Short mmCIF file of C-alpha atoms in Angstrom, two decimals:
data_model
loop_
_atom_site.label_atom_id
_atom_site.label_comp_id
_atom_site.label_asym_id
_atom_site.label_seq_id
_atom_site.Cartn_x
_atom_site.Cartn_y
_atom_site.Cartn_z
CA MET P 1 -10.83 -20.37 -111.05
CA LYS P 2 -14.33 -21.77 -110.84
CA ARG P 3 -12.86 -25.23 -111.30
CA GLU P 4 -10.44 -24.63 -108.41
CA ARG P 5 -13.31 -23.52 -106.12
CA ILE P 6 -15.24 -26.70 -106.98
CA ILE P 7 -12.21 -28.84 -106.19
CA GLY P 8 -11.72 -26.94 -102.92
CA LEU P 9 -15.35 -27.48 -101.98
CA ILE P 10 -15.07 -31.20 -102.69
CA LEU P 11 -11.95 -31.43 -100.55
CA LEU P 12 -13.68 -29.52 -97.73
CA ILE P 13 -16.69 -31.84 -97.80
CA ALA P 14 -14.37 -34.84 -97.82
CA ALA P 15 -12.50 -33.43 -94.82
CA PHE P 16 -15.70 -32.94 -92.83
CA THR P 17 -16.89 -36.43 -93.79
CA LEU P 18 -13.60 -37.92 -92.60
CA LEU P 19 -13.74 -35.87 -89.39
CA GLY P 20 -17.25 -37.10 -88.74
CA ALA P 21 -16.19 -40.67 -89.30
CA CYS P 22 -13.29 -40.23 -86.91
CA SER P 23 -15.61 -38.65 -84.35
CA ASN P 24 -18.03 -41.59 -84.54
CA THR P 25 -15.17 -44.05 -84.13
CA ALA P 26 -13.90 -42.16 -81.07
CA SER P 27 -17.36 -42.10 -79.55
CA SER P 28 -17.75 -45.79 -80.24
CA GLN P 29 -14.39 -46.57 -78.67
CA GLU P 30 -15.12 -44.31 -75.76
CA GLY P 31 -18.48 -46.00 -75.30
CA GLU P 32 -16.77 -49.38 -75.21
CA LYS P 33 -14.36 -48.11 -72.57
CA ASP P 34 -17.33 -47.18 -70.39
CA VAL P 35 -17.95 -50.90 -69.86
CA THR P 36 -15.36 -52.45 -67.54
CA THR P 37 -14.94 -56.20 -68.03
CA LEU P 38 -13.54 -58.14 -65.07
CA ARG P 39 -12.56 -61.81 -64.75
CA LEU P 40 -13.59 -64.23 -61.98
CA GLY P 41 -11.92 -67.63 -61.75
CA HIS P 42 -12.56 -70.77 -59.68
CA ILE P 43 -11.65 -74.46 -59.80
CA GLN P 44 -15.13 -76.01 -59.69
CA SER P 45 -17.37 -77.27 -62.50
CA GLU P 46 -20.37 -75.37 -63.82
CA SER P 47 -22.72 -77.63 -61.85
CA HIS P 48 -21.22 -76.58 -58.51
CA THR P 49 -22.62 -74.00 -56.08
CA TRP P 50 -19.48 -71.89 -56.52
CA HIS P 51 -20.29 -71.43 -60.18
CA LYS P 52 -24.00 -70.88 -59.68
CA ALA P 53 -23.30 -68.20 -57.08
CA SER P 54 -20.64 -66.67 -59.35
CA VAL P 55 -23.27 -66.30 -62.07
CA LYS P 56 -25.56 -64.65 -59.52
CA PHE P 57 -22.72 -62.32 -58.49
CA ALA P 58 -22.08 -61.30 -62.11
CA GLU P 59 -25.78 -60.61 -62.65
CA LEU P 60 -25.96 -58.50 -59.50
CA VAL P 61 -22.85 -56.49 -60.40
CA GLU P 62 -24.24 -55.75 -63.86
CA GLU P 63 -27.58 -54.74 -62.38
CA LYS P 64 -26.14 -52.57 -59.62
CA THR P 65 -23.75 -50.74 -61.98
CA ASP P 66 -26.33 -50.26 -64.76
CA GLY P 67 -24.23 -52.42 -67.05
CA LYS P 68 -21.01 -50.47 -66.53
CA VAL P 69 -19.21 -53.46 -64.99
CA ASN P 70 -19.31 -56.87 -66.64
CA VAL P 71 -17.97 -59.96 -64.85
CA GLU P 72 -16.83 -62.92 -66.97
CA ILE P 73 -16.62 -66.27 -65.17
CA TYR P 74 -13.94 -68.91 -65.78
CA PRO P 75 -14.76 -72.24 -64.05
CA SER P 76 -12.93 -75.58 -63.88
CA SER P 77 -9.43 -74.14 -63.33
CA THR P 78 -9.53 -72.35 -66.70
CA LEU P 79 -7.39 -69.56 -65.24
CA GLY P 80 -5.24 -71.99 -63.28
CA SER P 81 -5.04 -73.64 -59.87
CA ASP P 82 -5.98 -72.00 -56.58
CA ARG P 83 -2.41 -70.76 -56.24
CA ASP P 84 -2.45 -69.33 -59.77
CA LEU P 85 -5.70 -67.50 -59.03
CA ILE P 86 -4.42 -66.03 -55.78
CA GLU P 87 -1.16 -64.88 -57.35
CA GLY P 88 -3.18 -63.44 -60.23
CA THR P 89 -5.18 -61.25 -57.88
CA GLN P 90 -1.96 -59.96 -56.34
CA ILE P 91 -0.67 -58.69 -59.69
CA GLY P 92 -4.04 -57.75 -61.16
CA SER P 93 -4.24 -60.36 -63.94
CA VAL P 94 -7.23 -61.96 -62.16
CA ASP P 95 -9.88 -59.63 -60.76
CA PHE P 96 -11.92 -62.02 -58.59
CA ALA P 97 -11.36 -65.57 -57.40
CA LEU P 98 -13.07 -68.11 -55.21
CA VAL P 99 -10.47 -69.94 -53.13
CA ALA P 100 -10.46 -72.04 -50.01
CA GLY P 101 -7.73 -73.28 -47.69
CA VAL P 102 -4.82 -72.55 -50.02
CA MET P 103 -5.14 -68.92 -48.90
CA SER P 104 -3.34 -70.03 -45.73
CA ASN P 105 -0.13 -70.30 -47.78
CA PHE P 106 -0.37 -66.57 -48.49
CA TYR P 107 -1.82 -65.33 -45.20
CA LYS P 108 -0.63 -67.61 -42.40
CA PRO P 109 -3.33 -66.94 -39.75
CA TYR P 110 -5.74 -68.76 -42.06
CA SER P 111 -3.79 -71.93 -41.23
CA ILE P 112 -5.70 -72.00 -37.96
CA LEU P 113 -9.05 -71.95 -39.77
CA GLU P 114 -8.04 -75.14 -41.60
CA LEU P 115 -7.43 -77.18 -38.45
CA PRO P 116 -9.48 -80.39 -38.35
CA TYR P 117 -12.15 -80.28 -35.63
CA LEU P 118 -11.66 -76.58 -34.93
CA PHE P 119 -15.31 -75.62 -35.44
CA ASP P 120 -18.16 -77.55 -33.82
CA ASP P 121 -20.49 -77.09 -36.76
CA GLN P 122 -21.55 -74.71 -39.52
CA GLU P 123 -23.21 -72.31 -37.10
CA HIS P 124 -20.02 -71.99 -35.05
CA MET P 125 -17.96 -71.28 -38.16
CA GLU P 126 -20.39 -68.68 -39.50
CA SER P 127 -20.80 -66.92 -36.16
CA PHE P 128 -17.05 -66.30 -36.09
CA LEU P 129 -16.33 -65.48 -39.74
CA TYR P 130 -19.43 -63.31 -40.22
CA GLY P 131 -18.64 -61.28 -37.14
CA GLU P 132 -15.78 -59.06 -36.02
CA GLY P 133 -13.37 -62.00 -36.17
CA GLY P 134 -13.79 -62.41 -39.92
CA GLU P 135 -13.72 -58.67 -40.56
CA GLU P 136 -10.44 -58.30 -38.68
CA LEU P 137 -8.88 -61.19 -40.61
CA GLN P 138 -9.81 -59.64 -43.95
CA ARG P 139 -8.44 -56.22 -42.95
CA ASP P 140 -5.14 -57.75 -41.88
CA MET P 141 -4.95 -59.91 -45.01
CA LEU P 142 -5.36 -56.86 -47.26
CA GLU P 143 -2.59 -55.02 -45.44
CA GLU P 144 -0.21 -57.98 -45.54
CA THR P 145 -0.88 -59.45 -49.00
CA GLY P 146 -2.57 -56.76 -51.10
CA ILE P 147 -5.51 -59.12 -51.60
CA ARG P 148 -8.95 -57.82 -50.70
CA GLY P 149 -11.32 -60.30 -49.07
CA LEU P 150 -14.93 -59.63 -50.01
CA GLU P 151 -16.90 -62.42 -48.33
CA PHE P 152 -16.58 -65.82 -46.71
CA TRP P 153 -18.97 -68.33 -48.26
CA ALA P 154 -20.06 -71.42 -46.33
CA ARG P 155 -19.07 -74.91 -47.36
CA ALA P 156 -20.52 -78.25 -46.35
CA PRO P 157 -18.32 -80.29 -43.98
CA ARG P 158 -15.37 -82.14 -45.43
CA GLU P 159 -15.75 -85.93 -45.49
CA LEU P 160 -13.27 -88.73 -46.11
CA THR P 161 -13.74 -90.92 -49.19
CA THR P 162 -11.60 -94.01 -49.58
CA ASN P 163 -11.15 -97.37 -51.28
CA LYS P 164 -10.23 -98.97 -47.95
CA ARG P 165 -12.90 -99.35 -45.30
CA VAL P 166 -12.50 -97.05 -42.29
CA ASP P 167 -14.59 -97.72 -39.17
CA THR P 168 -12.23 -96.33 -36.54
CA ILE P 169 -9.21 -94.04 -36.45
CA ASP P 170 -6.95 -97.11 -36.33
CA ASP P 171 -8.07 -98.00 -39.85
CA LEU P 172 -6.44 -94.82 -41.19
CA LYS P 173 -2.96 -96.17 -40.59
CA GLY P 174 -0.95 -96.10 -43.82
CA ILE P 175 -3.79 -94.90 -46.04
CA LYS P 176 -2.45 -92.58 -48.75
CA ILE P 177 -4.80 -89.62 -48.71
CA ARG P 178 -4.75 -86.63 -51.02
CA VAL P 179 -4.83 -83.37 -49.09
CA PRO P 180 -4.48 -79.78 -50.25
CA ASN P 181 -1.00 -78.37 -49.74
CA ILE P 182 -2.00 -76.81 -46.44
CA GLU P 183 0.00 -77.20 -43.26
CA ALA P 184 -3.01 -77.87 -41.03
CA SER P 185 -4.31 -80.58 -43.38
CA VAL P 186 -0.95 -82.30 -43.80
CA GLU P 187 -0.16 -82.29 -40.08
CA GLY P 188 -3.72 -83.08 -39.06
CA TRP P 189 -4.04 -86.21 -41.20
CA GLY P 190 -0.55 -87.28 -40.22
CA ALA P 191 -1.56 -87.03 -36.56
CA MET P 192 -4.59 -89.22 -37.30
CA GLY P 193 -2.30 -91.92 -38.68
CA ALA P 194 -2.78 -91.50 -42.43
CA ASN P 195 -0.13 -90.84 -45.07
CA PRO P 196 -1.06 -87.34 -46.36
CA THR P 197 -0.11 -86.56 -49.96
CA PRO P 198 -0.46 -82.92 -51.13
CA MET P 199 -1.83 -82.71 -54.67
CA ASN P 200 -3.77 -80.33 -56.91
CA PHE P 201 -7.49 -81.06 -56.98
CA SER P 202 -7.41 -81.53 -60.76
CA GLU P 203 -5.12 -84.57 -60.33
CA VAL P 204 -7.24 -86.40 -57.76
CA TYR P 205 -9.50 -88.46 -60.04
CA SER P 206 -6.70 -89.98 -62.12
CA SER P 207 -4.55 -90.58 -59.03
CA LEU P 208 -7.36 -92.51 -57.35
CA GLN P 209 -8.06 -94.38 -60.57
CA THR P 210 -4.45 -95.50 -60.92
CA GLY P 211 -3.88 -96.24 -57.23
CA VAL P 212 -1.37 -93.46 -56.62
CA ILE P 213 -3.55 -92.54 -53.63
CA ASP P 214 -6.25 -94.43 -51.71
CA ALA P 215 -8.39 -91.60 -50.44
CA GLN P 216 -9.27 -87.92 -50.50
CA GLU P 217 -11.31 -85.55 -48.34
CA ASN P 218 -13.73 -82.87 -49.49
CA PRO P 219 -17.34 -81.77 -49.11
CA ALA P 220 -19.64 -84.35 -50.71
CA SER P 221 -20.66 -81.95 -53.48
CA PHE P 222 -17.00 -81.49 -54.48
CA THR P 223 -16.64 -85.24 -54.70
CA THR P 224 -19.66 -85.75 -56.96
CA SER P 225 -19.00 -82.62 -59.03
CA ALA P 226 -15.59 -84.01 -59.99
CA LYS P 227 -17.00 -87.57 -60.39
CA ILE P 228 -14.57 -88.79 -57.74
CA HIS P 229 -17.24 -91.09 -56.29
CA GLU P 230 -16.86 -93.16 -59.46
CA VAL P 231 -13.45 -94.33 -58.21
CA GLN P 232 -14.17 -94.58 -54.46
CA ASP P 233 -15.95 -97.29 -52.45
CA TYR P 234 -16.62 -95.59 -49.12
CA LEU P 235 -17.54 -92.20 -47.71
CA VAL P 236 -16.73 -91.79 -44.02
CA LYS P 237 -18.73 -89.13 -42.17
CA THR P 238 -15.79 -87.51 -40.42
CA ASP P 239 -17.12 -83.93 -40.63
CA HIS P 240 -13.56 -82.93 -39.81
CA VAL P 241 -13.55 -79.40 -41.27
CA TYR P 242 -16.42 -76.93 -41.41
CA GLY P 243 -14.74 -74.69 -43.89
CA TYR P 244 -15.28 -71.69 -46.08
CA VAL P 245 -14.59 -70.44 -49.55
CA GLN P 246 -13.45 -66.85 -49.76
CA MET P 247 -14.29 -64.47 -52.55
CA ILE P 248 -11.16 -62.42 -53.02
CA MET P 249 -10.51 -59.44 -55.26
CA SER P 250 -7.42 -57.81 -56.63
CA ASP P 251 -6.92 -54.56 -54.75
CA ILE P 252 -5.39 -53.17 -57.95
CA THR P 253 -8.74 -53.72 -59.66
CA TYR P 254 -10.72 -52.43 -56.69
CA GLU P 255 -8.88 -49.11 -56.64
CA LYS P 256 -9.59 -48.58 -60.35
CA LEU P 257 -13.35 -48.70 -59.79
CA SER P 258 -15.42 -45.67 -58.88
CA GLU P 259 -16.75 -45.46 -55.33
CA GLU P 260 -20.23 -46.36 -56.58
CA GLU P 261 -18.86 -49.41 -58.40
CA GLN P 262 -16.91 -50.50 -55.33
CA ILE P 263 -20.08 -50.38 -53.24
CA ALA P 264 -21.97 -52.30 -55.93
CA VAL P 265 -19.33 -55.05 -55.96
CA GLU P 266 -19.39 -55.36 -52.16
CA GLU P 267 -23.19 -55.52 -52.05
CA ALA P 268 -23.25 -58.10 -54.85
CA ALA P 269 -20.67 -60.25 -53.03
CA LEU P 270 -22.80 -60.28 -49.87
CA GLU P 271 -25.98 -61.18 -51.76
CA ALA P 272 -24.15 -63.89 -53.70
CA ARG P 273 -22.83 -65.28 -50.40
CA ASN P 274 -26.35 -65.58 -49.00
CA TYR P 275 -27.53 -67.19 -52.23
CA GLN P 276 -24.67 -69.71 -52.24
CA ASN P 277 -25.16 -70.58 -48.58
CA GLU P 278 -28.77 -71.53 -49.28
CA LEU P 279 -27.62 -73.87 -52.04
CA VAL P 280 -24.89 -75.61 -50.03
CA ALA P 281 -26.95 -77.69 -47.60
CA GLU P 282 -29.34 -78.82 -50.31
CA GLN P 283 -26.55 -79.75 -52.72
CA ASP P 284 -24.67 -81.64 -50.00
CA LYS P 285 -27.71 -83.82 -49.27
CA LYS P 286 -28.18 -84.49 -52.98
CA ALA P 287 -24.50 -85.37 -53.34
CA LEU P 288 -24.62 -87.87 -50.48
CA GLN P 289 -27.69 -89.49 -52.02
CA GLU P 290 -26.04 -89.56 -55.45
CA MET P 291 -23.04 -91.39 -54.02
CA GLU P 292 -25.21 -93.86 -52.16
CA ASP P 293 -27.23 -94.54 -55.31
CA ALA P 294 -23.96 -95.16 -57.16
CA GLY P 295 -22.97 -97.84 -54.67
CA VAL P 296 -20.70 -95.85 -52.35
CA GLU P 297 -21.14 -97.08 -48.77
CA ILE P 298 -21.60 -94.30 -46.22
CA ILE P 299 -20.03 -95.02 -42.83
CA GLU P 300 -20.75 -93.22 -39.55
CA VAL P 301 -17.84 -93.08 -37.09
CA ASP P 302 -17.18 -91.92 -33.55
CA LYS P 303 -15.47 -88.57 -34.19
CA GLU P 304 -14.05 -88.04 -30.71
CA PRO P 305 -10.88 -90.15 -31.21
CA PHE P 306 -10.19 -88.25 -34.45
CA ARG P 307 -10.60 -84.91 -32.66
CA GLU P 308 -8.37 -85.93 -29.76
CA ALA P 309 -5.63 -87.06 -32.15
CA VAL P 310 -5.31 -83.60 -33.73
CA LEU P 311 -5.32 -81.53 -30.52
CA PRO P 312 -1.48 -81.40 -30.38
CA VAL P 313 -1.55 -79.96 -33.92
CA HIS P 314 -4.06 -77.34 -32.71
CA GLU P 315 -1.69 -76.26 -29.98
CA ARG P 316 1.37 -76.18 -32.22
CA LEU P 317 -0.24 -74.09 -34.97
CA ALA P 318 -2.00 -71.81 -32.49
CA ASP P 319 1.38 -70.93 -30.98
CA LYS P 320 2.89 -70.53 -34.45
CA TYR P 321 0.21 -68.46 -36.20
CA GLY P 322 -2.03 -66.83 -33.64
CA ARG P 323 -2.87 -67.94 -30.12
CA ASP P 324 -5.37 -65.09 -29.71
CA LEU P 325 -7.17 -66.04 -32.92
CA TYR P 326 -7.37 -69.69 -31.90
CA ASP P 327 -8.58 -68.89 -28.39
CA SER P 328 -11.26 -66.52 -29.68
CA ILE P 329 -12.67 -69.32 -31.87
CA ILE P 330 -12.58 -71.89 -29.06
CA GLU P 331 -14.31 -69.46 -26.69
CA MET P 332 -17.29 -69.45 -29.06
CA SER P 333 -17.40 -73.27 -29.24
CA SER P 334 -19.13 -75.87 -27.09
CA LEU P 335 -15.81 -76.24 -25.26
CA GLY P 336 -15.57 -72.53 -24.53
CA GLY P 337 -17.63 -72.63 -21.40
CA ASN P 338 -15.70 -75.54 -19.91
#
């Protein structure tokens, strides 16, 4: 009998020990669940302003949520192309992404924002996108696509780089130029006389190297970040697009966050935008100098003939995707008072 009681006591102690172990495991697992890990993808290298500002965003989110939300960053198309990233946010497999003009393939009014020579300069672009115009676009985009726009980040102007010298618009005739697969870009460069060739950014270097294309157009910092200046002879200061990069977020992810976490993410996105915008102008100047030092000739051109050539494209896409949107942008431009 005594022996049975001893065995029973041993079994009871073992049971409590096992229960305690299970309890610790549950607490540990529950503690791990308290930290939400989200993924942010973009197509640029780690030296680019997009990545630097993404790191700042992740730090701010962690700080503002007391470590409850962790953002992991995947640069250099690790999670796929722009299109892959956008589609990922729609289904929730990607939480955040930094994307540019390709958004116009998902939300058509953005096609107007990609028109060459739409904005006079950076100030004109920012005054529209950082005001009611940009807020309205992001509200409509969320309703139509299920993608939540957090912030528009500034980009340096897009410039033409080429292996064939371009001094006037006539020199563009027949030049095979890589453009993003964006209607405004394809039609715009076609109207200027070039032969536009849509292509993923990741393919540009090798295509220039092998002669598949002659030229490409991007902000100077994009060009140097991807080492494209190594296979180009000229940079032409066309300043044809004062563009943006948009930080987007999966609305599926957004709705899973607490209200406090949602606010933290929005505040972090705004602060990261301001941080990135400060970096852009400086990095663009450095990129232009880097190209010049590497032997790339920088050419200034009269932009007015380029602008006049694309005006019919402006009118066509304005009628197709949003005359009111187009007119509201032009009203804020130097032409608006004329």
